[in-house]
Amino acid sequence: MALGQANSADRVEAIPLSSALGAEIRGVDLRQPLDAQTSARIRKIWNDHLVILLRGQELSEEDQVRFGESFGPLNRSAKKRAHHNAKNPAIMLISNIRENGQLIGALPDGEMQFHTDQSHQETPCSATMLYALEVPSTGGDTLFANCYTAYETLSDELKARLEGKRALHAYDYDNASTRRGTVLKEGIPHAVHPVVRTHPDTGRKALYVNRLMTLSIVDMDPAESEALLQLLFDHIEQPEFVWGQVWKPGDVLMWDNRCSVHARTDFSAAERRLMRRVTILGERPF
Ligand code: SIN
């Protein structure tokens, strides 16, 4: 579309990115406000594909916040460090850049295991949006797995075994984004959620456990819990359910944390990576 042209639902195109999940949306300039029909069309594509990608965007903080707000109220309480130079309290920086020896953002370096954002909180964010400003020449990709498909492809026996089960999630990876404990340590933020959750918009069921933050299944023998979780993690992360975003500056990517998990591939510490992030407030998983 011509830059500066007003957005219109008729011009919105969705191009699937893989058989697992994801759609690229074309025909939208996020510097321009979205009318109700265009927002509804984008939301429908997002509900159908779980992850949406808009390329070649040139967004101010305000543009990104406005787009985020079209999905619901934003989280404005990110850690102070991660705001750095951001003017808007809804913006958090994800970056490995250090200025005067200090990190300017959160989740700085290298690989991260599959996880879903804020599953250690009682009401985790429903969605996360990243806008890429600087990306490494290779690596630092974000991988996504479809947790609806993961649930739907379980055997009936396994589905019955998971019925009513709840799991403990904890945030214990400030400096270790690839390891996970199985025991809750003193003072670590945590929450308990259903192992299978229902998406409030689509009504579909999705597996809601992840390799980075799910410690154990509640009221289950530890060895049995660990074996079951490892089986579920491997099932969720199988290549047929996964698609990976190879970033370019100007990419806007938004994912649904209620039905997908994501991971990050390693990248060189010698290269800069800078993303602006906003998250949309969510509901208690059910
Ligand atoms: C995140 O897990 O929210 C960050 C993902 C990324 O940096 O690609």
Coordinates of C-alpha atoms and ligand atoms in Angstrom, one line a residue:
M1 CA 0.0 0.0 0.0
A2 CA 1.1 3.6 -0.5
L3 CA 2.7 5.0 2.6
G4 CA 0.5 7.4 4.5
Q5 CA -2.7 6.0 3.0
A6 CA -5.5 5.4 5.5
N7 CA -5.9 1.8 6.6
S8 CA -8.9 -0.1 5.4
A9 CA -10.1 -3.7 6.2
D10 CA -10.5 -4.3 2.4
R11 CA -6.8 -3.9 1.9
V12 CA -5.7 -6.3 4.7
E13 CA -4.2 -9.5 3.3
A14 CA -3.1 -12.6 5.3
I15 CA -0.4 -14.9 4.0
P16 CA 0.2 -18.0 6.1
L17 CA 3.8 -18.4 7.2
S18 CA 3.8 -22.2 7.8
S19 CA 1.5 -25.1 8.3
A20 CA 2.2 -24.9 12.1
L21 CA 1.1 -21.3 12.8
G22 CA 1.7 -17.7 11.8
A23 CA 0.5 -15.3 9.2
E24 CA 2.1 -12.3 7.6
I25 CA -0.4 -9.3 7.3
R26 CA 0.1 -7.0 4.4
G27 CA -1.7 -3.8 3.5
V28 CA -1.5 -2.1 6.9
D29 CA 0.6 1.0 7.8
L30 CA 0.7 1.0 11.6
R31 CA 1.6 4.7 11.7
Q32 CA -2.0 5.3 10.8
P33 CA -4.9 4.6 13.2
L34 CA -6.9 1.5 12.6
D35 CA -10.7 1.7 12.3
A36 CA -12.9 -0.8 14.0
Q37 CA -13.3 -3.0 10.9
T38 CA -9.6 -3.2 10.2
S39 CA -8.8 -4.0 13.9
A40 CA -11.5 -6.7 13.9
R41 CA -10.0 -8.2 10.7
I42 CA -6.5 -8.2 12.2
R43 CA -7.8 -9.8 15.4
K44 CA -9.5 -12.5 13.4
I45 CA -6.3 -13.3 11.5
W46 CA -4.4 -13.4 14.9
N47 CA -7.0 -15.7 16.5
D48 CA -6.8 -18.0 13.4
H49 CA -3.0 -18.0 13.1
L50 CA -1.8 -17.3 16.7
V51 CA 1.2 -15.2 15.5
I52 CA 1.0 -12.2 13.2
L53 CA 3.9 -10.5 11.4
L54 CA 3.9 -7.1 9.8
R55 CA 7.0 -6.2 7.9
G56 CA 8.6 -2.9 7.0
Q57 CA 7.0 -0.8 9.7
E58 CA 8.5 2.5 10.9
L59 CA 6.9 2.9 14.4
S60 CA 7.3 5.5 17.1
E61 CA 6.6 4.3 20.6
E62 CA 3.2 5.9 20.4
D63 CA 2.4 4.0 17.1
Q64 CA 3.3 0.7 18.8
V65 CA 1.3 1.5 21.9
R66 CA -1.7 2.4 19.8
F67 CA -1.5 -0.8 17.9
G68 CA -1.1 -2.8 21.1
E69 CA -4.1 -1.1 22.7
S70 CA -6.3 -2.2 19.8
F71 CA -6.0 -5.7 21.4
G72 CA -6.7 -4.5 25.0
P73 CA -5.1 -2.7 27.9
L74 CA -1.3 -2.8 28.1
N75 CA 0.9 -3.8 31.0
R76 CA 2.6 -0.6 32.3
S77 CA 4.6 -2.1 35.1
A78 CA 7.7 -3.6 33.5
K79 CA 11.0 -3.4 35.5
K80 CA 12.6 0.0 35.6
R81 CA 15.8 -1.2 33.9
A82 CA 13.9 -2.4 30.9
H83 CA 12.4 1.0 30.2
H84 CA 15.7 2.7 29.9
N85 CA 15.2 5.5 27.3
A86 CA 11.7 4.5 26.5
K87 CA 9.3 7.4 27.2
N88 CA 6.1 5.4 27.4
P89 CA 5.7 3.2 30.5
A90 CA 4.1 0.5 28.4
I91 CA 7.3 0.0 26.4
M92 CA 10.0 -2.4 27.6
L93 CA 13.3 -2.9 25.8
I94 CA 14.6 -6.4 25.0
S95 CA 18.3 -6.0 24.3
N96 CA 21.8 -7.2 24.8
I97 CA 23.2 -3.7 24.4
R98 CA 25.2 -2.4 27.3
E99 CA 25.9 1.3 27.9
N100 CA 28.6 2.2 30.4
G101 CA 28.6 -1.5 31.4
Q102 CA 24.8 -1.5 32.2
L103 CA 22.2 -3.4 30.2
I104 CA 19.6 -1.1 28.6
G105 CA 17.0 -3.9 28.4
A106 CA 15.7 -7.2 29.7
L107 CA 16.2 -10.8 28.4
P108 CA 19.6 -9.8 27.0
D109 CA 21.8 -12.7 25.9
G110 CA 21.6 -15.7 23.7
E111 CA 19.3 -18.7 23.7
M112 CA 16.0 -19.0 25.6
Q113 CA 14.1 -22.3 26.1
F114 CA 10.5 -22.6 25.1
H115 CA 8.2 -20.6 27.4
T116 CA 5.1 -18.5 27.5
D117 CA 5.3 -15.0 28.9
Q118 CA 4.5 -14.4 32.6
S119 CA 3.2 -17.9 33.3
H120 CA 4.6 -17.4 36.8
Q121 CA 1.9 -14.7 37.4
E122 CA -1.8 -15.2 38.4
T123 CA -2.9 -13.3 35.4
P124 CA -0.3 -13.7 32.7
C125 CA -0.3 -11.3 29.7
S126 CA -2.5 -12.5 26.8
A127 CA -0.2 -11.3 24.1
T128 CA 3.3 -9.9 23.5
M129 CA 4.4 -7.7 20.6
L130 CA 8.0 -7.1 19.6
Y131 CA 9.1 -4.4 17.2
A132 CA 12.7 -5.0 15.8
L133 CA 15.1 -2.1 15.7
E134 CA 18.4 -3.8 15.5
V135 CA 19.0 -7.5 14.8
P136 CA 22.1 -9.7 14.6
S137 CA 23.3 -10.9 11.2
T138 CA 22.5 -14.5 12.1
G139 CA 20.7 -16.2 15.0
G140 CA 18.4 -14.5 17.6
D141 CA 15.4 -16.0 15.8
T142 CA 12.2 -16.4 17.7
L143 CA 10.6 -19.9 17.4
F144 CA 6.9 -20.5 18.1
A145 CA 5.0 -23.8 18.7
N146 CA 1.3 -24.3 18.4
C147 CA -0.2 -25.5 21.7
Y148 CA -3.7 -26.0 20.3
T149 CA -2.3 -28.6 17.8
A150 CA -0.2 -30.0 20.6
Y151 CA -3.3 -30.6 22.7
E152 CA -5.5 -31.8 19.9
T153 CA -2.9 -34.4 18.8
L154 CA -2.6 -36.1 22.2
S155 CA -4.0 -39.5 22.6
D156 CA -7.5 -39.8 24.2
E157 CA -5.8 -41.6 27.1
L158 CA -3.3 -38.8 27.7
K159 CA -6.0 -36.1 27.4
A160 CA -8.0 -38.0 30.1
R161 CA -4.8 -38.2 32.3
L162 CA -4.4 -34.4 32.1
E163 CA -8.1 -33.6 32.8
G164 CA -8.3 -31.3 35.8
K165 CA -4.5 -31.3 36.4
R166 CA -2.7 -28.1 37.5
A167 CA 1.0 -27.2 37.2
L168 CA 3.4 -25.0 39.1
H169 CA 5.1 -22.2 37.1
A170 CA 8.0 -20.1 38.4
Y171 CA 10.2 -17.2 37.2
D172 CA 13.7 -18.3 38.1
Y173 CA 15.7 -17.4 35.0
D174 CA 17.0 -13.9 35.4
N175 CA 20.5 -15.1 34.5
A176 CA 19.7 -18.6 33.2
S177 CA 17.2 -18.7 30.3
T178 CA 18.0 -22.3 29.3
R179 CA 17.8 -24.2 32.6
R180 CA 14.8 -25.0 34.7
G181 CA 14.5 -26.3 38.2
T182 CA 11.9 -28.7 39.5
V183 CA 11.7 -27.5 43.0
L184 CA 10.4 -24.0 44.1
K185 CA 13.1 -22.0 45.8
E186 CA 12.4 -19.5 48.5
G187 CA 11.2 -16.1 47.3
I188 CA 10.7 -17.1 43.7
P189 CA 7.6 -15.6 42.0
H190 CA 5.2 -18.5 41.1
A191 CA 1.7 -19.4 40.2
V192 CA -0.4 -22.5 39.6
H193 CA -2.4 -22.9 36.4
P194 CA -4.4 -25.6 34.5
V195 CA -2.2 -27.9 32.4
V196 CA -4.8 -27.5 29.6
R197 CA -6.4 -24.1 29.3
T198 CA -9.3 -22.8 27.2
H199 CA -8.8 -19.8 25.0
P200 CA -11.4 -17.1 26.0
D201 CA -12.0 -15.9 22.4
T202 CA -11.8 -19.1 20.3
G203 CA -13.0 -21.6 23.0
R204 CA -10.3 -24.0 21.9
K205 CA -8.1 -26.0 24.3
A206 CA -4.4 -25.6 24.4
L207 CA -1.6 -27.3 26.4
Y208 CA -0.3 -24.7 28.9
V209 CA 3.1 -26.0 30.2
N210 CA 6.5 -24.9 29.1
R211 CA 10.1 -26.2 29.4
L212 CA 11.5 -23.0 30.9
M213 CA 9.0 -22.2 33.7
T214 CA 6.8 -25.2 34.5
L215 CA 8.4 -26.9 37.5
S216 CA 5.9 -29.7 38.3
I217 CA 2.4 -31.0 38.1
V218 CA 0.6 -30.4 41.4
D219 CA -0.3 -33.4 43.6
M220 CA 1.7 -35.9 41.5
D221 CA 4.7 -38.0 42.5
P222 CA 7.8 -36.0 41.5
A223 CA 9.2 -38.7 39.2
E224 CA 5.9 -39.2 37.5
S225 CA 5.4 -35.4 37.1
E226 CA 8.9 -35.0 35.6
A227 CA 8.4 -37.8 33.1
L228 CA 5.0 -36.5 32.1
L229 CA 6.2 -32.9 31.7
Q230 CA 9.2 -34.0 29.6
L231 CA 6.9 -36.0 27.4
L232 CA 4.6 -32.9 27.0
F233 CA 7.5 -30.5 26.3
D234 CA 8.9 -32.9 23.6
H235 CA 5.4 -33.2 22.1
I236 CA 4.8 -29.4 22.0
E237 CA 8.3 -28.7 20.5
Q238 CA 8.2 -31.2 17.6
P239 CA 9.2 -29.6 14.3
E240 CA 5.8 -30.0 12.7
F241 CA 4.3 -27.7 15.3
V242 CA 7.0 -25.0 15.1
W243 CA 7.7 -22.0 12.9
G244 CA 10.6 -19.6 13.3
Q245 CA 10.8 -15.8 12.8
V246 CA 14.1 -14.6 11.2
W247 CA 14.1 -11.0 12.1
K248 CA 14.6 -7.9 9.9
P249 CA 14.5 -4.3 11.3
G250 CA 11.0 -3.0 10.9
D251 CA 9.3 -6.3 11.7
V252 CA 6.4 -6.2 14.1
L253 CA 5.4 -9.6 15.5
M254 CA 2.6 -10.3 17.9
W255 CA 1.9 -13.7 19.5
D256 CA -0.8 -15.1 21.7
N257 CA 0.6 -16.5 24.9
R258 CA -2.5 -18.5 25.6
C259 CA -2.1 -21.0 22.8
S260 CA 1.6 -20.8 21.8
V261 CA 5.1 -21.1 23.4
H262 CA 8.2 -19.4 22.1
A263 CA 12.0 -19.8 22.3
R264 CA 15.0 -17.8 21.1
T265 CA 18.0 -19.2 19.2
D266 CA 21.5 -18.3 20.2
F267 CA 23.3 -15.3 18.7
S268 CA 26.7 -13.7 18.9
A269 CA 27.4 -11.5 22.0
A270 CA 29.4 -9.3 19.7
E271 CA 26.3 -8.2 17.7
R272 CA 23.6 -5.9 18.8
R273 CA 19.9 -6.9 19.2
L274 CA 17.3 -4.3 20.2
M275 CA 13.5 -4.9 20.3
R276 CA 10.7 -2.8 21.7
R277 CA 8.1 -4.9 23.5
V278 CA 4.6 -4.3 24.7
T279 CA 2.4 -6.8 26.5
I280 CA -1.4 -6.9 26.6
L281 CA -3.0 -7.7 30.0
G282 CA -4.5 -11.1 30.2
E283 CA -7.0 -13.1 32.3
R284 CA -6.6 -15.9 34.9
P285 CA -6.1 -19.1 32.8
F286 CA -9.1 -21.5 33.0
Ligands
SIN1 C1 10.6 -13.1 24.9 O1 10.7 -14.3 25.3 O2 9.7 -12.4 25.2 C2 11.7 -12.6 24.0 C3 11.8 -13.3 22.7 C4 12.9 -12.7 21.9 O3 13.8 -12.0 22.3 O4 13.0 -13.1 20.7

